[in-house]
Short mmCIF file of C-alpha atoms and ligand atoms in Angstrom, two decimals:
data_model
loop_
_atom_site.label_atom_id
_atom_site.label_comp_id
_atom_site.label_asym_id
_atom_site.label_seq_id
_atom_site.Cartn_x
_atom_site.Cartn_y
_atom_site.Cartn_z
CA UNK N 30 38.66 -5.40 25.52
CA UNK N 31 36.02 -7.51 22.43
CA UNK N 32 33.52 -6.55 21.97
CA UNK N 33 32.17 -9.63 20.32
CA UNK N 34 33.32 -11.22 23.91
CA UNK N 35 30.67 -8.81 25.16
CA UNK N 36 28.15 -9.68 22.70
CA UNK N 37 25.66 -12.53 23.95
CA UNK N 38 26.05 -15.03 22.33
CA UNK N 39 22.76 -15.46 20.12
CA UNK N 40 23.20 -11.56 19.89
CA UNK N 41 27.29 -12.63 18.02
CA UNK N 42 25.74 -15.34 16.17
CA UNK N 43 22.70 -13.78 14.50
CA UNK N 44 22.00 -13.03 11.62
CA UNK N 45 20.25 -9.97 10.94
CA UNK N 46 17.54 -9.57 8.83
CA UNK N 47 18.30 -8.01 5.20
CA UNK N 48 15.27 -5.06 3.91
CA UNK N 49 15.80 -4.94 -0.13
CA UNK N 50 17.49 -2.31 0.19
CA UNK N 51 19.93 -2.82 2.45
CA UNK N 52 21.06 -6.11 0.34
CA UNK N 53 21.12 -3.51 -2.76
CA UNK N 54 22.59 -0.10 -1.86
CA UNK N 55 19.72 2.09 -1.10
CA UNK N 56 18.59 4.16 -3.73
CA UNK N 57 20.48 2.97 -6.75
CA UNK N 58 17.81 2.23 -8.99
CA UNK N 59 15.31 4.15 -11.66
CA UNK N 60 12.28 1.77 -11.15
CA UNK N 61 12.14 -0.20 -7.13
CA UNK N 62 9.90 -3.17 -7.62
CA UNK N 63 11.34 -4.68 -5.53
CA UNK N 64 9.92 -4.18 -1.64
CA UNK N 65 6.27 -4.05 -2.81
CA UNK N 66 6.01 -0.61 -2.16
CA UNK N 67 2.49 1.67 -3.65
CA UNK N 68 4.12 3.13 -6.46
CA UNK N 69 0.94 4.91 -7.82
CA UNK N 70 1.94 7.37 -4.21
CA UNK N 71 4.01 10.00 -4.57
CA UNK N 72 5.36 10.91 -1.28
CA UNK N 73 6.32 9.13 1.67
CA UNK N 74 5.38 5.78 0.05
CA UNK N 75 8.79 4.88 0.61
CA UNK N 76 11.07 2.80 2.77
CA UNK N 77 13.15 5.06 4.71
CA UNK N 78 16.67 4.23 4.46
CA UNK N 79 17.11 1.87 7.23
CA UNK N 80 21.13 2.51 8.51
CA UNK N 81 19.78 6.77 7.88
CA UNK N 82 23.38 6.77 5.67
CA UNK N 83 22.29 11.07 4.45
CA UNK N 84 21.88 11.69 7.87
CA UNK N 85 24.65 9.84 9.92
CA UNK N 86 26.90 11.54 7.49
CA UNK N 87 25.50 15.24 8.68
CA UNK N 88 25.58 14.30 12.61
CA UNK N 89 29.12 12.55 12.05
CA UNK N 90 29.88 15.87 10.14
CA UNK N 91 28.87 17.85 12.26
CA UNK N 92 30.04 15.96 15.97
CA UNK N 93 33.68 15.83 13.73
CA UNK N 94 33.62 12.06 14.12
CA UNK N 95 32.90 9.18 11.35
CA UNK N 96 30.36 7.98 10.46
CA UNK N 97 31.41 4.90 10.68
CA UNK N 98 31.25 5.76 14.90
CA UNK N 99 27.50 7.01 14.69
CA UNK N 100 24.55 5.21 15.99
CA UNK N 101 21.11 6.44 15.48
CA UNK N 102 17.50 5.29 17.40
CA UNK N 103 14.16 5.71 17.96
CA UNK N 104 15.20 8.53 20.67
CA UNK N 105 18.15 7.51 23.50
CA UNK N 106 15.22 5.77 25.10
CA UNK N 107 15.68 2.85 21.92
CA UNK N 108 19.78 3.25 22.04
CA UNK N 109 19.27 2.36 26.17
CA UNK N 110 16.60 -0.18 25.37
CA UNK N 111 18.65 -2.08 22.70
CA UNK N 112 22.43 -2.24 24.62
CA UNK N 113 20.80 -3.93 27.32
CA UNK N 114 19.47 -6.31 24.94
CA UNK N 115 22.84 -6.63 23.03
CA UNK N 116 24.53 -6.94 26.14
CA UNK N 117 23.10 -8.10 28.78
CA UNK N 118 22.02 -11.55 29.34
CA UNK N 119 18.21 -11.51 30.83
CA UNK N 120 18.44 -13.23 34.36
CA UNK N 121 22.46 -13.57 34.78
CA UNK N 122 23.82 -10.30 33.92
CA UNK N 123 23.26 -6.81 35.22
CA UNK N 124 23.53 -3.15 34.51
CA UNK N 125 24.84 -0.55 36.86
CA UNK N 126 23.51 2.71 38.07
CA UNK N 127 24.24 6.03 39.93
CA UNK N 128 21.15 6.67 41.75
CA UNK N 129 19.25 10.02 41.35
CA UNK N 130 19.30 9.79 37.86
CA UNK N 131 17.56 9.17 34.74
CA UNK N 132 14.57 6.34 35.67
CA UNK N 133 14.34 4.64 31.80
CA UNK N 134 18.45 2.72 32.74
CA UNK N 135 16.46 1.00 35.33
CA UNK N 136 12.95 0.08 33.04
CA UNK N 137 14.66 -1.15 30.22
CA UNK N 138 16.28 -3.34 32.34
CA UNK N 139 13.28 -4.62 34.08
CA UNK N 140 11.37 -5.34 30.74
CA UNK N 141 14.80 -6.97 30.28
CA UNK N 142 15.30 -9.13 33.33
CA UNK N 143 18.29 -7.64 33.63
CA UNK N 144 19.90 -7.05 37.05
CA UNK N 145 19.47 -3.53 38.03
CA UNK N 146 22.82 -2.76 40.34
CA UNK N 147 22.60 0.91 42.07
CA UNK N 148 25.64 3.48 43.91
CA UNK N 149 23.82 6.28 44.37
CA UNK N 150 25.72 9.46 43.81
CA UNK N 151 28.31 10.95 46.55
CA UNK N 152 25.79 14.16 48.94
CA UNK N 153 27.49 16.48 45.98
CA UNK N 154 25.56 14.23 43.80
CA UNK N 155 29.24 13.46 42.35
CA UNK N 156 30.33 9.71 40.93
CA UNK N 157 30.92 7.48 44.03
CA UNK N 158 33.45 5.26 42.13
CA UNK N 159 35.05 2.62 45.20
CA UNK N 160 31.67 1.65 45.69
CA UNK N 161 31.54 1.54 42.79
CA UNK N 162 34.62 -0.83 42.07
CA UNK N 163 33.27 -2.48 45.39
CA UNK N 164 29.84 -3.44 43.62
CA UNK N 165 30.92 -4.53 40.04
CA UNK N 166 31.68 -8.03 39.51
CA UNK N 167 32.15 -10.31 36.22
CA UNK N 168 27.80 -9.77 35.83
CA UNK N 169 28.15 -6.40 35.68
CA UNK N 170 27.91 -5.64 31.58
CA UNK N 171 26.98 -1.35 31.06
CA UNK N 172 27.76 0.87 33.24
CA UNK N 173 25.60 3.79 32.80
CA UNK N 174 26.66 7.39 33.98
CA UNK N 175 24.56 11.01 32.98
CA UNK N 176 26.35 13.78 32.90
CA UNK N 177 25.51 16.11 32.97
CA UNK N 178 22.76 14.24 35.15
CA UNK N 179 19.18 14.46 35.82
CA UNK N 180 17.47 15.25 37.54
CA UNK N 181 20.53 16.62 39.74
CA UNK N 182 21.93 18.95 36.83
CA UNK N 183 25.37 19.19 37.39
CA UNK N 184 28.24 18.06 34.94
CA UNK N 185 30.42 14.34 37.23
CA UNK N 186 33.94 15.23 36.77
CA UNK N 187 36.34 13.97 34.10
CA UNK N 188 38.89 12.44 36.04
CA UNK N 189 36.43 9.59 37.70
CA UNK N 190 34.37 8.86 34.17
CA UNK N 191 38.14 8.59 33.33
CA UNK N 192 38.83 6.74 35.41
CA UNK N 193 36.57 4.09 35.25
CA UNK N 194 36.37 3.92 31.49
CA UNK N 195 40.08 2.47 31.95
CA UNK N 196 39.22 0.30 34.43
CA UNK N 197 36.02 -1.31 33.83
CA UNK N 198 35.90 -4.25 31.18
CA UNK N 199 32.62 -3.55 30.05
CA UNK N 200 30.51 -0.34 28.55
CA UNK N 201 30.54 2.45 29.90
CA UNK N 202 27.08 4.79 28.46
CA UNK N 203 27.57 7.89 28.75
CA UNK N 204 24.19 10.07 28.77
CA UNK N 205 25.24 13.42 27.41
CA UNK N 206 21.43 14.61 26.71
CA UNK N 207 22.24 17.89 28.05
CA UNK N 208 25.74 18.72 26.97
CA UNK N 209 25.31 21.06 25.46
CA UNK N 210 24.33 22.78 27.35
CA UNK N 211 26.80 22.59 29.94
CA UNK N 212 30.05 24.50 29.40
CA UNK N 213 32.58 21.69 29.41
CA UNK N 214 31.65 20.29 26.69
CA UNK N 215 31.36 16.45 25.52
CA UNK N 216 33.53 13.56 26.54
CA UNK N 217 32.98 12.48 22.82
CA UNK N 218 36.66 12.92 21.33
CA UNK N 219 37.94 10.18 23.85
CA UNK N 220 35.64 7.01 21.96
CA UNK N 221 38.73 7.24 19.48
CA UNK N 222 40.55 6.22 22.26
CA UNK N 223 38.76 3.82 24.41
CA UNK N 224 36.66 1.42 22.97
CA UNK N 225 34.47 1.05 25.84
CA UNK N 226 32.68 4.43 25.34
CA UNK N 227 29.54 5.21 24.09
CA UNK N 228 28.02 8.42 24.57
CA UNK N 229 24.77 9.04 23.69
CA UNK N 230 22.53 12.50 22.66
CA UNK N 231 19.73 13.43 21.30
CA UNK N 232 18.33 16.25 19.59
CA UNK N 233 15.23 15.98 22.47
CA UNK N 234 16.79 18.80 24.54
CA UNK N 235 18.91 21.43 23.15
CA UNK N 236 17.78 20.97 19.67
CA UNK N 237 14.28 21.43 20.69
CA UNK N 238 12.94 18.08 18.82
CA UNK N 239 12.05 16.48 21.17
CA UNK N 240 8.91 15.18 18.45
CA UNK N 241 10.75 13.30 15.69
CA UNK N 242 12.22 10.60 17.64
CA UNK N 243 16.01 11.48 17.23
CA UNK N 244 18.87 9.81 19.45
CA UNK N 245 22.41 9.62 18.69
CA UNK N 246 25.26 6.27 20.22
CA UNK N 247 28.78 7.78 18.59
CA UNK N 248 31.31 4.47 19.64
CA UNK N 249 33.88 2.62 18.08
CA UNK N 250 32.69 0.90 14.76
CA UNK N 251 32.15 -2.36 16.35
CA UNK N 252 29.44 -2.01 19.13
CA UNK N 253 27.61 0.60 15.88
CA UNK N 254 27.93 -2.49 13.77
CA UNK N 255 26.39 -5.38 16.29
CA UNK N 256 23.56 -2.16 17.48
CA UNK N 257 22.34 -1.96 13.81
CA UNK N 258 22.72 -5.86 13.81
CA UNK N 259 19.35 -6.71 16.04
CA UNK N 260 17.49 -2.54 15.67
CA UNK N 261 14.34 -2.85 13.72
CA UNK N 262 14.54 -3.01 10.14
CA UNK N 263 13.12 0.46 9.50
CA UNK N 264 13.72 2.28 13.15
CA UNK N 265 13.80 6.10 12.55
CA UNK N 266 10.60 7.33 9.68
CA UNK N 267 12.04 9.53 6.90
CA UNK N 268 10.17 12.81 8.27
CA UNK N 269 12.07 12.49 11.07
CA UNK N 270 15.40 11.17 9.10
CA UNK N 271 14.58 14.60 7.19
CA UNK N 272 13.87 17.08 10.05
CA UNK N 273 16.88 15.57 11.59
CA UNK N 274 19.01 16.65 8.00
CA UNK N 275 17.82 19.59 7.09
CA UNK N 276 18.02 20.71 10.71
CA UNK N 277 21.06 20.12 11.63
CA UNK N 278 22.75 21.21 8.43
CA UNK N 279 21.37 24.32 7.71
CA UNK N 280 20.42 25.77 11.05
CA UNK N 281 23.34 25.23 13.95
CA UNK N 282 23.71 28.83 14.10
CA UNK N 283 20.18 29.32 15.49
CA UNK N 284 20.43 26.61 17.73
CA UNK N 285 23.65 27.63 19.21
CA UNK N 286 21.93 30.98 20.19
CA UNK N 287 18.84 29.36 20.91
CA UNK N 288 21.46 27.82 23.39
CA UNK N 289 22.84 31.12 25.35
CA UNK N 290 19.03 32.50 25.40
CA UNK N 291 18.10 29.59 27.85
CA UNK N 292 21.16 29.92 29.28
CA UNK N 293 20.17 33.73 30.12
CA UNK N 294 16.39 32.45 31.27
CA UNK N 295 18.79 29.53 33.62
CA UNK N 296 20.31 32.56 35.16
CA UNK N 297 17.78 34.87 35.36
CA UNK N 298 15.90 31.61 37.20
CA UNK N 299 19.08 30.96 39.60
CA UNK N 300 18.48 34.49 40.52
CA UNK N 301 14.52 35.09 41.35
CA UNK N 302 14.46 31.62 42.83
CA UNK N 303 16.60 32.33 45.58
CA UNK N 304 15.52 35.01 46.72
CA UNK N 305 12.13 33.17 48.02
CA UNK N 306 11.88 31.88 51.80
CA UNK N 307 10.67 28.86 51.23
CA UNK N 308 13.96 28.09 47.99
CA UNK N 309 16.37 26.35 50.60
CA UNK N 310 18.96 25.69 47.92
CA UNK N 311 18.71 26.03 43.69
CA UNK N 312 21.64 23.76 42.63
CA UNK N 313 24.16 24.57 39.57
CA UNK N 314 23.55 23.39 36.12
CA UNK N 315 24.83 22.64 33.73
CA UNK N 316 21.52 21.39 31.59
CA UNK N 317 18.05 23.21 30.84
CA UNK N 318 16.28 22.48 34.46
CA UNK N 319 17.33 23.41 37.89
CA UNK N 320 16.79 21.10 40.68
CA UNK N 321 15.28 23.04 43.50
CA UNK N 322 14.91 22.02 46.70
CA UNK N 323 12.14 23.27 48.98
CA UNK N 324 9.84 23.95 52.07
CA UNK N 325 6.77 21.47 50.85
CA UNK N 326 7.55 19.96 47.32
CA UNK N 327 4.58 18.38 47.30
CA UNK N 328 2.26 21.46 48.49
CA UNK N 329 4.27 24.17 45.63
CA UNK N 330 3.22 20.42 43.02
CA UNK N 331 0.22 21.24 43.95
CA UNK N 332 -0.34 25.00 44.14
CA UNK N 333 1.17 25.36 40.50
CA UNK N 334 -0.14 22.26 38.48
CA UNK N 335 -4.33 23.88 40.01
CA UNK N 336 -2.25 27.41 37.89
CA UNK N 337 -1.71 24.70 35.37
CA UNK N 338 1.82 25.14 35.64
CA UNK N 339 3.46 21.59 35.15
CA UNK N 340 7.27 20.89 37.23
CA UNK N 341 8.08 17.81 38.54
CA UNK N 342 8.65 16.46 42.17
CA UNK N 343 12.22 14.42 42.86
CA UNK N 344 11.85 14.55 46.59
CA UNK N 345 11.16 10.93 46.43
CA UNK N 346 14.88 9.79 44.26
CA UNK N 347 17.37 9.49 47.41
CA UNK N 348 19.24 12.55 47.98
CA UNK N 349 16.77 15.13 46.40
CA UNK N 350 14.03 15.15 49.48
CA UNK N 351 12.67 18.28 49.43
CA UNK N 352 13.81 18.75 45.51
CA UNK N 353 11.72 19.59 42.91
CA UNK N 354 13.07 19.81 39.39
CA UNK N 355 11.80 22.42 36.97
CA UNK N 356 12.51 23.04 33.69
CA UNK N 357 13.78 26.46 31.94
CA UNK N 358 10.97 27.61 29.98
CA UNK N 359 10.67 31.00 27.38
CA UNK N 360 10.61 34.40 29.26
CA UNK N 361 6.89 34.45 29.46
CA UNK N 362 6.76 31.03 31.39
CA UNK N 363 8.93 31.58 33.23
CA UNK N 364 7.87 35.58 34.28
CA UNK N 365 4.02 33.69 35.12
CA UNK N 366 6.20 30.55 36.95
CA UNK N 367 8.32 33.42 39.04
CA UNK N 368 4.80 35.27 40.07
CA UNK N 369 2.97 31.76 40.76
CA UNK N 370 5.58 31.09 43.48
CA UNK N 371 5.19 34.39 44.55
CA UNK N 372 1.74 33.82 45.44
CA UNK N 373 3.02 31.05 46.73
CA UNK N 374 4.11 32.64 49.13
CA UNK N 375 2.52 34.88 50.45
CA UNK N 376 -0.17 32.67 50.81
CA UNK N 377 -1.59 29.86 53.87
CA UNK N 378 -0.59 26.94 52.14
CA UNK N 379 3.76 27.99 52.66
CA UNK N 380 2.61 30.01 55.20
CA UNK N 381 1.47 26.65 57.54
CA UNK N 382 5.23 25.30 56.93
C1 PLP A 29 15.09 13.44 28.13
C2 PLP A 29 16.89 12.17 28.42
C3 PLP A 29 16.91 12.04 27.02
C4 PLP A 29 15.96 11.70 25.83
O1 PLP A 29 15.61 10.92 25.36
P1 PLP A 29 15.00 10.25 23.95
O2 PLP A 29 14.57 9.71 24.01
O3 PLP A 29 16.26 10.65 22.81
O4 PLP A 29 13.74 11.70 23.72
C5 PLP A 29 18.35 11.05 27.32
N1 PLP A 29 18.52 10.79 28.67
C6 PLP A 29 18.49 11.85 29.80
C7 PLP A 29 19.79 11.59 30.84
C8 PLP A 29 17.27 12.46 29.03
O5 PLP A 29 17.10 13.47 30.57
#
């Protein structure tokens, strides 16, 4: 597999903008008069490290990969967009997604005039590998696989993912946004074995840092270099780099502890929700949310909304008829949610069914 051949021709030939700091290596002098910053100020007056070297080193150490296999973005959403821009020729080439799944793959493709091929998950929310092979053609450049999947919550079977990795001549982008909540663990170790595997992770979910917008892609060095060439020079700001570095370096014990607390709350919610008369099914979850099938999802949504509780109506997604998605909250929030859902059970709007 040649990454260079997979890239769009204009990207392959592109000469990247080189920022002042990149040319000389970051922070090697005492006096910086190279980037038109304002030295009269003391804090935040300097451009951030465009290559996020310190943070990447810490992440690489934590995830047990080489820093050269790490790319960082302004959330995973930026990274999804960069992959489409780097590898898919607008109006000609396509990505493949497996609905119901995360909506940003399709949105980013649409923004870039890149076609979206869709192969729905099976009725038990697993990859339909046979139909994927029927669909894949010369123009399919990227296959997005989300595991654990949003909004269904389940993880996908590893042999199916490996089968696709082995046979597909494009990149497989495995979105592991929720992997830290899953007992199955990450496929990150496979990036050294499969050059076409990209693993996406984020600090937005298990790390609780959605506000700083820090997404991570782990992949072959050549892929990391291609993305680095086309990203905005300062795509991850100084504050986000600092906060992420401090958290990952110093707060890993808390991180694992909080995951356990979320999982206990998830189990509690599963038990309680399953006992409600209008709940038809609580799907098994490897994530920090639950997909729940109810009698009237729209009515439940409106009822909870009036009680100042927001959940997500996913009932229009393929295979998700009747379903809402509920994030696992903290104990006090979950108690209030359950109290409201029990009230709804007794109320006339539920009895109408
Ligand atoms: C929440 C989520 C993300 C995270 O996106 P960020 O831009 O990093 O916040 C990525 N993929 C999936 C499937 C998600 O649910």
